[in-house]
Amino acid sequence: NLLDDCSRLHLQTRIYQSENLLAHLDLLPSAFTVYGLPLEIYVDYHSIFFSSTGVTQLQEALHFYGVSFRYAPTPQAKGKIERDHQVWQARLPSFFASEAVGDLAQANSAIEALRLHRNAHQLHRELEMTPKAAWDSALAENRSALRPVPNCPWWPFVWSLRSALQVQRDRRLVVANHSFRVDAAPGSWLILCNHP
C-alpha cells in the first residue's frame, strides 16, 4: 500500500503472496509511472529497505532515480499507513467472500476499483475533503515535489531482481535448472534480470 502523506491519496494498493523484493519492484514503478517520482519514501527498518552492511537493491533502484528512504524511528511513527493497512485487512476478507474472489488477479482487480473509489469519495476527517481533491489542490497550487518518470532505457532493468551469473566453459548459462547457450566468453559474468 503506497499512500501520499500530504493528500492521503492511495497511489497503489495490491496484494502479493508475500512481502518481498519482487513485490516492491512491481508496486513502486507502477505507482511512479502514474503519479510521478517522489523525493522520499517513508519506510520502516524492514530488510528490504535497510541493511546495516550496505545498500539494499531497492535502495539502489530508487537512488538511480533520485529517491531516498526516510526511516520511521518507531512503528508508531508510521501510524497513518499502519491504520490504513488495518482498514484494508479488516474489510477485504468479507468483501472477497461476498464477491467470490478466488485468486490474486481477481483480488487485485477488485482492490484497484476500491482504491479509486476511496480516493474519489471518502471524505478525510482531518483534511475535510477527499484524497483526490487534496491531491488535485496540491497540484493546482504547485505544492508538489513529484517529478515525471524519465524516458530512460534502463527503467525495466532497474526495476528487476538482478543476479550475476557466470558463463560456463561450454558457453552455457544455467538459470533455474535450465541451460542456455550464450554468445559470451567462458568465465565472463552476465546479469540476469528477473522482472516482477
XYZ file of N, CA and C in Angstrom:
588
model
N 0.858 -1.165 0.000
C 0.000 0.000 0.000
C 0.903 1.226 0.000
N 0.739 2.091 -0.974
C 1.542 3.308 -1.075
C 0.599 4.485 -0.923
N 0.837 5.305 0.099
C -0.054 6.386 0.480
C 0.699 7.705 0.441
N 0.117 8.715 -0.217
C 0.708 10.045 -0.217
C 0.436 10.690 1.136
N 1.489 11.127 1.810
C 1.367 11.641 3.171
C 0.569 12.939 3.231
N 0.689 13.770 2.234
C 0.022 15.075 2.249
C -1.469 14.968 1.965
N -1.828 14.289 0.885
C -3.227 14.245 0.455
C -3.975 13.013 0.942
N -3.246 11.998 1.414
C -3.796 10.686 1.796
C -4.314 9.906 0.585
N -3.862 10.313 -0.601
C -4.239 9.599 -1.813
C -3.552 8.235 -1.829
N -4.325 7.198 -2.115
C -3.751 5.861 -2.280
C -3.162 5.782 -3.681
N -1.839 5.757 -3.752
C -1.162 5.748 -5.044
C -1.168 4.359 -5.672
N -1.094 3.359 -4.831
C -1.125 1.981 -5.316
C -1.452 1.074 -4.144
N -2.276 0.084 -4.395
C -2.646 -0.896 -3.369
C -2.780 -2.237 -4.058
N -2.028 -3.216 -3.586
C -2.078 -4.555 -4.178
C -1.814 -5.600 -3.109
N -2.248 -6.811 -3.404
C -1.942 -7.963 -2.550
C -0.936 -8.829 -3.296
N 0.076 -9.287 -2.574
C 1.080 -10.199 -3.111
C 1.122 -11.435 -2.217
N 1.677 -12.514 -2.740
C 1.779 -13.728 -1.940
C 2.648 -13.515 -0.708
N 3.651 -12.656 -0.832
C 4.497 -12.338 0.323
C 5.123 -10.969 0.113
N 5.536 -10.367 1.211
C 6.243 -9.093 1.110
C 7.697 -9.408 0.829
N 8.080 -9.218 -0.422
C 9.464 -9.478 -0.815
C 9.919 -8.408 -1.797
N 11.147 -8.512 -2.227
C 11.711 -7.501 -3.113
C 10.961 -7.416 -4.435
N 10.593 -8.559 -5.017
C 9.866 -8.528 -6.290
C 8.530 -7.802 -6.164
N 7.861 -7.935 -5.029
C 6.596 -7.225 -4.818
C 6.828 -5.716 -4.847
N 7.864 -5.259 -4.187
C 8.172 -3.828 -4.180
C 8.643 -3.346 -5.552
N 9.363 -4.200 -6.276
C 9.816 -3.844 -7.620
C 8.655 -3.798 -8.612
N 7.529 -4.368 -8.246
C 6.320 -4.288 -9.061
C 5.472 -3.086 -8.649
N 5.259 -2.924 -7.357
C 4.360 -1.886 -6.834
C 4.873 -0.469 -7.111
N 6.119 -0.206 -6.758
C 6.634 1.163 -6.826
C 6.668 1.747 -8.240
N 7.271 1.072 -9.227
C 7.310 1.709 -10.557
C 5.930 1.885 -11.178
N 4.988 1.009 -10.841
C 3.641 1.193 -11.403
C 3.002 2.458 -10.837
N 3.228 2.738 -9.560
C 2.714 3.989 -8.972
C 3.468 5.193 -9.524
N 4.780 5.083 -9.658
C 5.579 6.201 -10.157
C 5.184 6.575 -11.584
N 4.892 5.574 -12.398
C 4.526 5.826 -13.792
C 3.260 6.680 -13.869
N 2.317 6.431 -12.981
C 1.050 7.170 -12.993
C 1.172 8.527 -12.300
N 1.840 8.564 -11.137
C 1.810 9.754 -10.293
C 3.108 10.567 -10.276
N 4.224 9.969 -10.659
C 5.500 10.671 -10.634
C 6.429 10.137 -9.562
N 7.679 10.558 -9.644
C 8.708 10.126 -8.690
C 8.745 11.052 -7.479
N 8.658 10.488 -6.278
C 8.790 11.322 -5.082
C 10.266 11.578 -4.778
N 10.505 12.439 -3.819
C 11.879 12.644 -3.351
C 12.241 11.619 -2.285
N 11.243 11.247 -1.458
C 11.470 10.297 -0.368
C 10.279 9.364 -0.213
N 10.565 8.190 0.349
C 9.524 7.254 0.749
C 9.756 6.951 2.226
N 8.692 7.076 3.010
C 8.761 6.855 4.456
C 8.552 5.368 4.734
N 9.542 4.713 5.307
C 9.520 3.263 5.499
C 9.968 2.901 6.912
N 9.852 1.606 7.228
C 10.377 1.100 8.490
C 11.748 0.468 8.233
N 12.239 -0.285 9.190
C 13.569 -0.882 9.061
C 13.517 -2.323 8.542
N 12.535 -2.650 7.737
C 12.457 -3.977 7.113
C 13.730 -4.183 6.284
N 14.173 -5.422 6.183
C 15.434 -5.711 5.473
C 15.379 -5.360 3.985
N 14.188 -5.219 3.413
C 14.083 -4.780 2.020
C 14.501 -3.315 1.895
N 14.275 -2.550 2.967
C 14.556 -1.115 2.949
C 15.897 -0.757 3.578
N 16.369 -1.569 4.530
C 17.531 -1.177 5.323
C 18.495 -2.344 5.504
N 19.760 -2.044 5.363
C 20.812 -3.012 5.652
C 21.919 -2.289 6.400
N 22.354 -2.870 7.500
C 23.436 -2.235 8.268
C 24.786 -2.451 7.600
N 24.851 -3.327 6.610
C 26.126 -3.632 5.962
C 26.286 -3.000 4.584
N 25.278 -2.299 4.095
C 25.406 -1.692 2.770
C 24.076 -1.188 2.264
N 23.955 -1.119 0.958
C 22.765 -0.594 0.310
C 21.932 -1.765 -0.204
N 20.649 -1.739 0.042
C 19.776 -2.794 -0.477
C 19.548 -2.573 -1.971
N 19.092 -3.610 -2.654
C 18.844 -3.471 -4.088
C 17.715 -2.477 -4.340
N 16.722 -2.425 -3.448
C 15.642 -1.464 -3.622
C 16.156 -0.032 -3.425
N 17.022 0.175 -2.434
C 17.637 1.497 -2.254
C 18.415 1.899 -3.499
N 19.134 0.943 -4.052
C 19.934 1.203 -5.252
C 19.037 1.616 -6.419
N 17.926 0.908 -6.602
C 16.991 1.233 -7.695
C 16.412 2.625 -7.501
N 15.974 2.926 -6.298
C 15.396 4.243 -6.019
C 16.432 5.349 -6.169
N 17.634 5.109 -5.671
C 18.707 6.105 -5.765
C 19.019 6.439 -7.226
N 18.914 5.437 -8.108
C 19.165 5.654 -9.535
C 18.280 6.772 -10.076
N 17.081 6.926 -9.490
C 16.146 7.963 -9.923
C 15.973 9.084 -8.897
N 16.924 9.200 -7.976
C 16.923 10.320 -7.043
C 15.874 10.232 -5.945
N 15.488 9.017 -5.561
C 14.517 8.816 -4.488
C 15.245 8.176 -3.315
N 15.006 8.689 -2.117
C 15.646 8.111 -0.935
C 14.593 7.634 0.061
N 15.059 6.941 1.081
C 14.189 6.494 2.162
C 14.307 7.439 3.349
N 13.221 7.638 4.025
C 13.234 8.255 5.344
C 12.709 7.170 6.277
N 13.475 6.869 7.328
C 13.131 5.752 8.212
C 12.328 6.225 9.413
N 11.250 5.514 9.668
C 10.429 5.806 10.841
C 11.200 5.360 12.075
N 11.316 6.227 13.100
C 12.083 5.859 14.285
C 11.406 4.778 15.125
N 10.084 4.679 15.035
C 9.332 3.671 15.791
C 8.176 3.179 14.911
N 7.613 2.016 15.234
C 6.436 1.569 14.479
C 5.268 2.560 14.583
N 5.126 3.217 15.730
C 4.040 4.170 15.925
C 4.179 5.387 15.009
N 5.400 5.695 14.599
C 5.635 6.859 13.744
C 5.023 6.671 12.354
N 4.742 5.428 11.990
C 4.116 5.154 10.700
C 2.613 4.941 10.888
N 2.014 5.675 11.791
C 0.617 5.477 12.153
C -0.358 5.582 11.005
N -0.159 6.556 10.104
C -1.114 6.753 9.002
C -1.218 5.507 8.130
N -0.085 4.997 7.703
C -0.105 3.844 6.803
C -0.511 2.586 7.557
N -0.106 2.461 8.816
C -0.477 1.280 9.586
C -1.985 1.240 9.835
N -2.588 2.381 10.143
C -4.046 2.430 10.307
C -4.732 2.082 8.991
N -4.170 2.548 7.897
C -4.724 2.250 6.586
C -4.642 0.749 6.285
N -3.509 0.125 6.632
C -3.383 -1.325 6.457
C -4.475 -2.051 7.245
N -4.717 -1.594 8.473
C -5.736 -2.240 9.306
C -7.121 -2.136 8.676
N -7.429 -0.998 8.066
C -8.729 -0.838 7.394
C -8.857 -1.851 6.269
N -7.838 -1.934 5.412
C -7.880 -2.902 4.309
C -7.987 -4.329 4.847
N -7.179 -4.655 5.856
C -7.170 -6.021 6.386
C -8.489 -6.389 7.058
N -9.160 -5.415 7.628
C -10.444 -5.692 8.275
C -11.568 -5.861 7.261
N -11.529 -5.115 6.184
C -12.642 -5.110 5.236
C -12.509 -6.102 4.084
N -11.289 -6.368 3.633
C -11.125 -7.174 2.425
C -11.584 -8.629 2.558
N -11.309 -9.328 3.659
C -11.749 -10.733 3.710
C -13.256 -10.907 3.495
N -14.068 -10.101 4.156
C -15.512 -10.243 3.966
C -15.936 -9.783 2.567
N -15.277 -8.754 2.044
C -15.576 -8.307 0.679
C -15.254 -9.412 -0.327
N -14.079 -10.038 -0.183
C -13.690 -11.111 -1.094
C -14.654 -12.293 -0.993
N -15.091 -12.612 0.218
C -16.036 -13.714 0.396
C -17.370 -13.402 -0.284
N -17.857 -12.190 -0.095
C -19.161 -11.836 -0.674
C -19.115 -11.752 -2.204
N -17.940 -11.397 -2.748
C -17.796 -11.262 -4.200
C -17.205 -12.512 -4.858
N -16.999 -13.574 -4.065
C -16.424 -14.837 -4.557
C -15.093 -14.629 -5.265
N -14.238 -13.805 -4.671
C -12.897 -13.573 -5.219
C -12.032 -14.757 -4.830
N -11.458 -15.426 -5.845
C -10.748 -16.661 -5.564
C -9.258 -16.671 -5.827
N -8.709 -15.628 -6.471
C -7.272 -15.625 -6.728
C -6.736 -14.191 -6.669
N -5.413 -14.072 -6.732
C -4.778 -12.752 -6.604
C -5.151 -11.806 -7.738
N -5.279 -12.311 -8.945
C -5.638 -11.437 -10.072
C -7.019 -10.818 -9.853
N -7.974 -11.628 -9.427
C -9.316 -11.110 -9.121
C -9.258 -10.132 -7.949
N -8.496 -10.499 -6.937
C -8.384 -9.653 -5.746
C -7.814 -8.293 -6.104
N -6.752 -8.278 -6.889
C -6.115 -7.002 -7.231
C -6.962 -6.166 -8.172
N -7.741 -6.795 -9.014
C -8.674 -6.052 -9.861
C -9.730 -5.369 -8.995
N -10.261 -6.099 -8.022
C -11.260 -5.529 -7.111
C -10.650 -4.426 -6.248
N -9.427 -4.639 -5.771
C -8.756 -3.642 -4.925
C -8.512 -2.355 -5.703
N -8.185 -2.475 -6.973
C -7.952 -1.273 -7.791
C -9.216 -0.425 -7.852
N -10.360 -1.066 -8.049
C -11.625 -0.330 -8.077
C -11.919 0.299 -6.710
N -11.649 -0.430 -5.639
C -11.865 0.110 -4.286
C -10.927 1.283 -4.001
N -9.670 1.160 -4.445
C -8.683 2.231 -4.240
C -9.145 3.515 -4.918
N -9.560 3.407 -6.156
C -10.014 4.590 -6.893
C -11.267 5.188 -6.257
N -12.161 4.330 -5.787
C -13.380 4.816 -5.125
C -13.031 5.547 -3.827
N -12.156 4.968 -3.023
C -11.751 5.631 -1.765
C -11.116 6.988 -2.040
N -10.256 7.037 -3.053
C -9.600 8.307 -3.386
C -10.609 9.383 -3.769
N -11.625 8.996 -4.526
C -12.564 9.974 -5.077
C -13.735 10.310 -4.155
N -14.087 9.401 -3.239
C -15.340 9.588 -2.498
C -15.233 9.608 -0.976
N -14.153 9.084 -0.419
C -14.071 9.028 1.040
C -13.559 10.356 1.590
N -14.416 11.038 2.326
C -14.051 12.320 2.917
C -13.082 12.083 4.071
N -11.919 12.710 4.021
C -10.931 12.557 5.084
C -11.248 13.549 6.186
N -11.374 13.057 7.411
C -11.837 13.921 8.505
C -10.866 15.059 8.828
N -9.573 14.844 8.727
C -8.603 15.903 9.032
C -8.516 16.919 7.897
N -8.541 16.418 6.675
C -8.398 17.301 5.513
C -9.719 17.968 5.130
N -10.829 17.360 5.556
C -12.177 17.830 5.229
C -12.408 17.875 3.715
N -11.817 16.941 3.029
C -12.011 16.756 1.588
C -11.568 15.352 1.234
N -11.855 14.941 0.030
C -11.417 13.620 -0.406
C -9.918 13.662 -0.729
N -9.255 12.514 -0.669
C -7.844 12.487 -1.062
C -7.618 13.007 -2.484
N -8.501 12.666 -3.402
C -8.367 13.138 -4.791
C -8.446 14.658 -4.868
N -9.374 15.256 -4.104
C -9.496 16.716 -4.089
C -8.240 17.349 -3.482
N -7.716 16.758 -2.413
C -6.496 17.281 -1.783
C -5.306 17.165 -2.736
N -5.224 16.048 -3.445
C -4.152 15.834 -4.431
C -4.235 16.872 -5.552
N -5.438 17.021 -6.102
C -5.637 17.978 -7.196
C -5.340 19.405 -6.747
N -5.712 19.726 -5.530
C -5.449 21.061 -4.978
C -3.941 21.310 -4.860
N -3.213 20.315 -4.357
C -1.755 20.457 -4.219
C -1.096 20.664 -5.575
N -1.564 19.929 -6.584
C -1.001 20.091 -7.929
C -1.336 21.470 -8.502
N -2.588 21.902 -8.323
C -3.014 23.203 -8.859
C -2.267 24.358 -8.208
N -1.927 24.203 -6.921
C -1.223 25.260 -6.186
C 0.291 25.094 -6.238
N 0.759 24.178 -7.090
C 2.189 23.935 -7.264
C 2.872 23.560 -5.940
N 2.195 22.725 -5.139
C 2.743 22.258 -3.867
C 3.193 20.799 -3.959
N 3.661 20.394 -5.102
C 4.090 19.010 -5.294
C 5.549 18.980 -5.719
N 6.299 18.083 -5.105
C 7.699 17.901 -5.475
C 7.885 16.676 -6.362
N 6.778 16.054 -6.778
C 6.864 14.879 -7.636
C 7.430 15.253 -8.994
N 8.225 14.337 -9.535
C 8.851 14.551 -10.836
C 8.338 13.517 -11.824
N 8.243 13.859 -13.088
C 7.797 12.847 -14.059
C 8.815 11.721 -14.182
N 8.327 10.553 -14.518
C 9.215 9.416 -14.764
C 10.041 9.723 -16.006
N 11.354 9.574 -15.928
C 12.178 9.895 -17.100
C 11.992 8.866 -18.211
N 12.203 9.300 -19.424
C 12.194 8.392 -20.568
C 13.570 7.738 -20.597
N 13.707 6.679 -19.824
C 15.017 6.078 -19.562
C 15.038 4.630 -20.043
N 16.006 4.260 -20.882
C 16.056 2.870 -21.353
C 16.382 1.869 -20.244
N 16.892 2.353 -19.113
C 17.240 1.460 -18.005
C 16.042 1.110 -17.126
N 14.908 1.839 -17.292
C 13.754 1.676 -16.402
C 13.383 0.198 -16.149
N 13.174 -0.638 -17.165
C 12.768 -2.021 -16.871
C 13.864 -2.845 -16.199
N 15.115 -2.449 -16.368
C 16.209 -3.205 -15.763
C 16.453 -2.785 -14.323
N 16.267 -1.495 -14.044
C 16.427 -1.006 -12.673
C 15.384 -1.653 -11.766
N 14.152 -1.819 -12.288
C 13.056 -2.405 -11.504
C 12.968 -3.902 -11.742
N 14.083 -4.586 -11.637
C 14.121 -6.042 -11.759
C 15.045 -6.594 -10.688
N 14.810 -7.842 -10.348
C 15.671 -8.528 -9.383
C 16.885 -9.012 -10.163
N 18.044 -8.458 -9.849
C 19.240 -8.739 -10.632
C 20.189 -9.678 -9.880
N 20.731 -10.618 -10.628
C 21.742 -11.507 -10.054
C 22.802 -11.780 -11.116
N 24.026 -11.929 -10.657
C 25.149 -12.175 -11.564
C 25.305 -13.680 -11.779
N 25.484 -14.078 -13.038
C 25.700 -15.481 -13.389
C 26.952 -15.590 -14.239
N 27.740 -16.623 -13.970
C 28.980 -16.804 -14.715
C 28.766 -17.780 -15.874
N 29.305 -17.419 -17.032
C 29.212 -18.259 -18.228
C 30.128 -19.470 -18.044
N 29.562 -20.657 -18.302
C 30.309 -21.913 -18.161
C 31.344 -22.062 -19.281
N 32.218 -23.050 -19.154
C 33.251 -23.273 -20.167
C 32.673 -23.599 -21.540
N 31.503 -24.218 -21.566
C 30.872 -24.570 -22.845
C 29.974 -23.444 -23.373
N 30.175 -22.233 -22.845
C 29.404 -21.037 -23.228
C 27.909 -21.191 -22.929
N 27.628 -21.859 -21.824
C 26.250 -22.042 -21.410
C 26.044 -21.337 -20.073
N 24.808 -20.965 -19.862
C 24.396 -20.292 -18.629
C 23.297 -21.138 -17.999
N 23.416 -21.409 -16.723
C 22.407 -22.212 -16.028
C 21.508 -21.267 -15.237
N 20.195 -21.321 -15.572
C 19.194 -20.490 -14.911
C 18.054 -21.397 -14.467
N 17.866 -21.517 -13.167
C 16.766 -22.313 -12.610
C 16.691 -23.704 -13.241
N 17.771 -24.421 -13.190
C 17.868 -25.797 -13.704
C 17.704 -25.914 -15.219
N 17.800 -24.809 -15.937
C 17.774 -24.828 -17.399
C 19.107 -24.289 -17.907
N 19.588 -24.864 -18.974
C 20.858 -24.461 -19.554
C 20.605 -23.743 -20.877
N 21.262 -22.591 -21.050
C 21.085 -21.787 -22.258
C 22.446 -21.479 -22.866
N 22.545 -21.577 -24.189
C 23.775 -21.185 -24.874
C 23.769 -19.665 -25.011
N 24.891 -19.032 -24.704
C 25.015 -17.577 -24.800
C 26.240 -17.228 -25.622
N 26.196 -16.057 -26.230
C 27.322 -15.577 -27.018
C 28.169 -14.679 -26.119
N 28.853 -15.324 -25.184
C 29.716 -14.609 -24.238
C 30.909 -15.499 -23.906
N 32.005 -14.877 -23.561
C 33.231 -15.623 -23.275
C 33.080 -16.468 -22.021
N 33.594 -17.692 -22.027
C 33.569 -18.516 -20.821
C 34.233 -17.776 -19.658
N 33.616 -17.881 -18.491
C 34.143 -17.216 -17.300
C 33.644 -15.796 -17.117
N 33.039 -15.221 -18.162
C 32.523 -13.854 -18.019
C 31.231 -13.874 -17.201
N 30.878 -12.714 -16.706
C 29.687 -12.596 -15.862
C 28.595 -11.844 -16.609
N 27.374 -12.345 -16.501
C 26.204 -11.701 -17.083
C 25.217 -11.396 -15.972
N 24.373 -10.418 -16.200
C 23.364 -10.054 -15.217
C 22.010 -10.602 -15.669
N 21.399 -11.420 -14.829
C 20.067 -11.934 -15.079
C 19.064 -10.986 -14.422
N 18.103 -10.482 -15.191
C 17.082 -9.568 -14.682
C 15.762 -10.316 -14.597
N 15.285 -10.520 -13.378
C 14.008 -11.174 -13.150
C 12.964 -10.087 -12.914
N 12.056 -9.944 -13.874
C 11.038 -8.895 -13.786
C 9.838 -9.381 -12.991
N 9.213 -8.516 -12.225
C 8.028 -8.922 -11.455
C 6.926 -9.422 -12.365
